[in-house]
Short mmCIF file of C-alpha atoms in Angstrom, two decimals:
data_model
loop_
_atom_site.label_atom_id
_atom_site.label_comp_id
_atom_site.label_asym_id
_atom_site.label_seq_id
_atom_site.Cartn_x
_atom_site.Cartn_y
_atom_site.Cartn_z
CA MET A 1 17.70 -2.22 6.01
CA ARG A 2 15.33 0.74 5.71
CA ILE A 3 13.94 1.08 2.18
CA ALA A 4 11.72 3.97 1.08
CA THR A 5 9.87 4.88 -2.09
CA TRP A 6 8.80 8.43 -2.90
CA ASN A 7 7.36 10.21 -5.90
CA VAL A 8 9.35 13.40 -5.36
CA ASN A 9 7.70 15.40 -8.17
CA SER A 10 10.95 17.08 -9.34
CA VAL A 11 14.23 16.06 -7.73
CA ARG A 12 16.00 19.30 -8.60
CA THR A 13 13.32 21.37 -6.89
CA ARG A 14 13.41 19.22 -3.75
CA ALA A 15 17.00 17.93 -3.59
CA GLU A 16 17.81 19.51 -0.23
CA ARG A 17 14.48 18.44 1.23
CA ILE A 18 15.09 14.85 0.06
CA ALA A 19 18.58 14.87 1.58
CA ALA A 20 17.13 16.08 4.89
CA PHE A 21 14.53 13.31 4.75
CA LEU A 22 17.22 10.67 4.17
CA GLU A 23 19.10 11.84 7.24
CA ARG A 24 16.07 12.29 9.48
CA GLU A 25 14.54 8.90 8.65
CA ASP A 26 17.91 7.08 8.44
CA VAL A 27 17.07 5.61 5.02
CA ASP A 28 19.41 3.09 3.39
CA VAL A 29 17.78 2.87 -0.04
CA LEU A 30 15.42 5.39 -1.62
CA ALA A 31 13.49 4.75 -4.83
CA MET A 32 12.37 8.02 -6.45
CA GLN A 33 9.83 8.67 -9.19
CA GLU A 34 8.98 11.71 -11.30
CA THR A 35 12.47 13.12 -10.98
CA LYS A 36 11.60 15.25 -14.03
CA THR A 37 15.14 15.78 -15.25
CA ALA A 38 17.69 14.42 -17.68
CA ASP A 39 20.58 12.32 -16.41
CA ASP A 40 23.14 15.11 -16.89
CA LYS A 41 21.09 17.54 -14.79
CA PHE A 42 20.41 15.24 -11.83
CA PRO A 43 21.77 16.72 -8.54
CA TYR A 44 24.19 13.85 -7.90
CA ALA A 45 26.44 15.99 -5.69
CA THR A 46 23.71 16.51 -3.09
CA PHE A 47 23.26 12.78 -2.67
CA GLU A 48 26.95 11.94 -2.81
CA ALA A 49 27.61 14.47 -0.04
CA ALA A 50 25.07 12.59 2.06
CA GLY A 51 26.83 9.27 1.41
CA TYR A 52 24.63 7.83 -1.34
CA GLU A 53 25.33 6.39 -4.75
CA VAL A 54 22.67 7.12 -7.36
CA ALA A 55 21.34 5.34 -10.44
CA HIS A 56 19.08 7.62 -12.47
CA VAL A 57 17.11 7.17 -15.68
CA GLY A 58 15.78 10.39 -17.17
CA VAL A 59 15.76 12.06 -20.56
CA SER A 60 13.63 15.19 -20.17
CA GLN A 61 11.40 17.15 -17.80
CA TRP A 62 8.91 14.27 -17.83
CA ASN A 63 8.91 11.00 -15.89
CA GLY A 64 12.33 9.95 -14.53
CA VAL A 65 13.22 7.37 -11.88
CA ALA A 66 16.16 6.89 -9.54
CA ILE A 67 17.61 4.74 -6.78
CA ALA A 68 19.82 6.24 -4.08
CA SER A 69 21.70 3.74 -1.92
CA ARG A 70 24.28 3.83 0.85
CA VAL A 71 24.56 0.01 0.97
CA GLY A 72 25.91 -0.60 -2.51
CA LEU A 73 24.60 -0.12 -6.04
CA ASP A 74 25.30 -2.98 -8.42
CA ASN A 75 23.81 -4.48 -11.58
CA VAL A 76 22.03 -1.27 -12.58
CA ARG A 77 19.33 -1.71 -15.25
CA ASP A 78 17.65 1.19 -17.04
CA SER A 79 14.53 -0.77 -17.99
CA PHE A 80 13.00 -4.20 -17.48
CA GLU A 81 12.76 -6.91 -20.09
CA ARG A 82 10.00 -6.26 -22.65
CA GLN A 83 9.13 -2.92 -21.05
CA PRO A 84 6.57 -1.43 -23.44
CA ALA A 85 7.26 1.70 -25.46
CA PHE A 86 4.95 4.67 -26.05
CA ALA A 87 4.62 7.78 -28.18
CA LYS A 88 1.81 10.23 -28.88
CA LYS A 89 3.08 10.45 -32.42
CA GLY A 90 6.07 9.13 -34.31
CA ALA A 91 8.12 6.10 -33.36
CA PRO A 92 7.43 4.74 -29.85
CA SER A 93 10.29 4.70 -27.36
CA VAL A 94 10.86 3.19 -23.92
CA GLU A 95 10.22 5.95 -21.39
CA ALA A 96 12.16 6.65 -18.21
CA ARG A 97 9.85 4.67 -15.94
CA ALA A 98 11.96 1.88 -14.46
CA VAL A 99 15.40 1.48 -12.93
CA GLY A 100 16.68 -1.57 -11.07
CA ALA A 101 19.77 -2.24 -8.97
CA VAL A 102 21.09 -4.62 -6.34
CA CYS A 103 21.49 -2.78 -3.03
CA GLY A 104 22.92 -4.58 -0.04
CA GLY A 105 22.04 -7.95 -1.57
CA VAL A 106 18.47 -6.99 -2.47
CA ASP A 107 17.22 -6.49 -6.02
CA VAL A 108 15.18 -3.27 -5.93
CA TRP A 109 13.17 -1.54 -8.64
CA SER A 110 11.95 2.06 -8.75
CA LEU A 111 8.85 2.24 -10.95
CA TYR A 112 6.68 5.02 -12.29
CA VAL A 113 3.66 3.27 -13.82
CA PRO A 114 1.90 5.28 -16.57
CA ASN A 115 -1.02 7.36 -15.32
CA GLY A 116 -3.52 6.18 -17.92
CA ARG A 117 -5.01 9.67 -18.36
CA GLU A 118 -8.54 8.65 -19.39
CA ILE A 119 -10.38 5.41 -20.01
CA GLY A 120 -10.06 4.70 -23.72
CA ASP A 121 -6.96 6.86 -24.14
CA PRO A 122 -3.94 5.06 -25.71
CA HIS A 123 -2.09 5.85 -22.48
CA TYR A 124 -4.61 3.69 -20.59
CA ASP A 125 -3.74 0.65 -22.73
CA TYR A 126 -0.06 1.51 -22.31
CA LYS A 127 -0.55 1.46 -18.54
CA LEU A 128 -2.07 -2.01 -18.63
CA GLN A 129 0.67 -3.31 -20.91
CA PHE A 130 3.30 -1.89 -18.56
CA LEU A 131 1.81 -3.73 -15.57
CA TRP A 132 1.34 -6.98 -17.50
CA SER A 133 4.96 -6.93 -18.68
CA LEU A 134 6.17 -6.08 -15.18
CA ALA A 135 4.44 -9.16 -13.77
CA ASP A 136 6.56 -11.30 -16.08
CA GLN A 137 9.76 -9.96 -14.46
CA VAL A 138 9.01 -11.17 -10.94
CA GLN A 139 11.26 -13.89 -9.56
CA PRO A 140 9.29 -15.13 -6.54
CA GLY A 141 12.16 -17.00 -4.90
CA GLU A 142 14.62 -14.10 -5.07
CA LEU A 143 15.11 -11.14 -2.72
CA GLN A 144 13.22 -8.51 -4.70
CA VAL A 145 11.26 -5.34 -3.94
CA TYR A 146 9.24 -3.60 -6.68
CA MET A 147 8.20 -0.16 -5.51
CA GLY A 148 7.01 3.20 -6.64
CA ASP A 149 3.99 5.06 -7.91
CA PHE A 150 1.72 2.40 -9.41
CA ASN A 151 -1.13 4.81 -10.24
CA VAL A 152 -3.64 2.15 -9.16
CA ALA A 153 -5.84 2.14 -6.08
CA PRO A 154 -6.50 -1.61 -5.76
CA ARG A 155 -9.32 -1.46 -3.19
CA GLU A 156 -12.35 0.73 -2.56
CA GLU A 157 -10.87 1.96 0.72
CA ASP A 158 -7.75 3.17 -1.07
CA VAL A 159 -9.55 6.34 -2.21
CA TRP A 160 -11.40 8.89 -0.11
CA ASP A 161 -14.65 8.60 -2.11
CA VAL A 162 -14.97 5.91 -4.74
CA SER A 163 -18.06 7.60 -6.21
CA TRP A 164 -15.89 10.60 -7.15
CA PHE A 165 -13.82 8.28 -9.35
CA GLU A 166 -16.72 6.89 -11.35
CA GLY A 167 -15.69 6.93 -15.01
CA LYS A 168 -12.08 7.79 -14.12
CA THR A 169 -8.83 5.87 -14.12
CA HIS A 170 -6.95 4.33 -11.16
CA VAL A 171 -9.93 2.33 -9.89
CA THR A 172 -11.20 0.48 -12.96
CA GLU A 173 -11.53 -3.29 -13.09
CA PRO A 174 -8.76 -3.77 -15.72
CA GLU A 175 -6.29 -1.67 -13.71
CA ARG A 176 -7.04 -3.51 -10.50
CA ALA A 177 -6.81 -6.85 -12.30
CA ALA A 178 -3.39 -5.86 -13.67
CA PHE A 179 -2.26 -4.95 -10.15
CA GLN A 180 -3.58 -8.28 -8.91
CA MET A 181 -1.46 -10.02 -11.55
CA LEU A 182 1.63 -8.68 -9.78
CA LEU A 183 0.49 -10.37 -6.58
CA GLU A 184 -0.32 -13.59 -8.39
CA ALA A 185 3.17 -13.46 -9.94
CA GLY A 186 4.63 -13.79 -6.44
CA LEU A 187 4.66 -10.31 -4.92
CA HIS A 188 3.17 -9.34 -1.56
CA GLU A 189 1.88 -5.89 -0.72
CA VAL A 190 3.62 -4.53 2.35
CA THR A 191 0.84 -2.96 4.42
CA HIS A 192 1.50 0.06 6.60
CA GLU A 193 0.09 2.24 9.33
CA ASN A 194 -1.37 5.05 7.23
CA GLN A 195 -4.21 4.94 4.74
CA TYR A 196 -3.09 7.21 1.89
CA SER A 197 0.15 8.14 0.12
CA PHE A 198 -1.06 10.81 -2.35
CA TRP A 199 -3.13 13.97 -1.95
CA ASP A 200 -3.68 16.20 -4.97
CA TYR A 201 -2.61 19.83 -4.71
CA LYS A 202 -6.07 20.86 -5.91
CA SER A 203 -9.10 21.60 -3.73
CA MET A 204 -7.09 21.35 -0.48
CA ARG A 205 -7.16 17.56 -0.73
CA PHE A 206 -4.45 17.11 1.90
CA GLN A 207 -6.07 19.39 4.44
CA LYS A 208 -9.33 17.43 3.99
CA ASN A 209 -7.49 14.08 3.95
CA GLU A 210 -9.02 13.34 0.56
CA GLY A 211 -6.22 11.06 -0.53
CA MET A 212 -5.37 7.91 -2.42
CA LEU A 213 -3.13 4.94 -1.79
CA ILE A 214 -1.21 4.47 -5.05
CA ASP A 215 2.40 4.16 -3.83
CA PHE A 216 3.50 0.68 -2.80
CA GLN A 217 6.33 -1.61 -1.88
CA LEU A 218 5.65 -5.07 -3.30
CA ALA A 219 8.06 -7.72 -2.07
CA THR A 220 8.72 -11.33 -2.99
CA LYS A 221 8.04 -13.82 -0.22
CA PRO A 222 11.69 -14.06 0.95
CA MET A 223 11.71 -10.27 1.45
CA PHE A 224 8.14 -10.01 2.71
CA GLU A 225 9.02 -12.43 5.50
CA ARG A 226 11.75 -9.99 6.56
CA VAL A 227 9.39 -7.02 7.03
CA GLN A 228 9.59 -5.52 10.50
CA ARG A 229 7.69 -2.23 10.16
CA ALA A 230 6.06 -0.16 7.44
CA PHE A 231 4.58 3.34 7.44
CA VAL A 232 3.85 6.40 5.33
CA ASP A 233 5.76 9.53 6.36
CA VAL A 234 2.76 11.84 6.17
CA GLU A 235 4.83 14.70 7.64
CA GLU A 236 6.66 14.94 4.32
CA ARG A 237 3.41 15.96 2.62
CA LYS A 238 3.17 19.02 4.87
CA GLY A 239 4.67 22.44 4.55
CA LYS A 240 5.87 24.68 1.74
CA GLY A 241 7.45 22.94 -1.22
CA ALA A 242 6.12 19.45 -0.44
CA SER A 243 5.58 16.83 -3.10
CA ASP A 244 1.98 15.71 -3.58
CA HIS A 245 3.11 12.21 -2.55
CA ALA A 246 4.45 11.03 0.81
CA PRO A 247 7.25 8.44 1.22
CA VAL A 248 6.36 4.82 1.97
CA ILE A 249 9.01 3.41 4.33
CA VAL A 250 9.65 -0.24 5.19
CA ASP A 251 12.19 -1.81 7.55
CA TYR A 252 13.49 -5.23 6.47
CA ASP A 253 15.63 -7.58 8.54
CA THR A 254 18.49 -8.18 6.11
CA ARG A 255 20.98 -9.64 8.55
CA GLY A 256 23.11 -12.22 6.79
CA LEU A 257 23.03 -10.39 3.46
CA ALA A 258 25.74 -8.20 1.97
CA TYR A 259 26.41 -4.99 3.91
CA ASP A 260 24.85 -6.40 7.08
CA GLU A 261 27.80 -4.95 8.92
CA VAL A 262 26.47 -1.49 7.98
CA ARG A 263 22.89 -2.08 9.13
#
């Protein structure tokens, strides 16, 4: 089974490009983040025409997550247990940052971890709470993959110049410790062939390869042991209309699970 995760940075803007990617890379399950649309405006028809079922969680032009699958889509969940809420003002609400589903016998989650904005900002604490709560959801003995834009660079080599990030989010000790908690909860980071997954639109970051690794597939041991290959599709960051993130793609040997006759 080929599973990919991609912060698409507006699914309506890039629907046809995403569909072309699914066909070209022969993807079975795609987790998307920053769809930036409400459920009733999601371009379901584009995905259905390509043979995919879609579970989407979105309420506005902000955030939004989705799972597109051609190997089944069961037990859809629009949040995880004790997912923290947030609001700049007024009553906090649970944002569109997590969607889970069982696809071909595998429990997959598409996650858009809060950015954090600035150290000391309420959004920074919200980010840490989100990661802490997520760690509690992990079932180490089950076939699970938690993937998406984690907005954390867990190692020095995961950014092009760590000195540039001094005093900024994504690389702080609390963020990295929260990411480490996910691993200690029973997840394994699937490593891949390319160094970065995100290059900002500003300052020609992509052309200079001034990137960050903040998009991950984290698998429980039973799934991690099934990994065959993993890579970042850097080509998808090129050209007009590209997202500022590239897809992270992993091949898992899922023979013996549901839908193995398809893959």
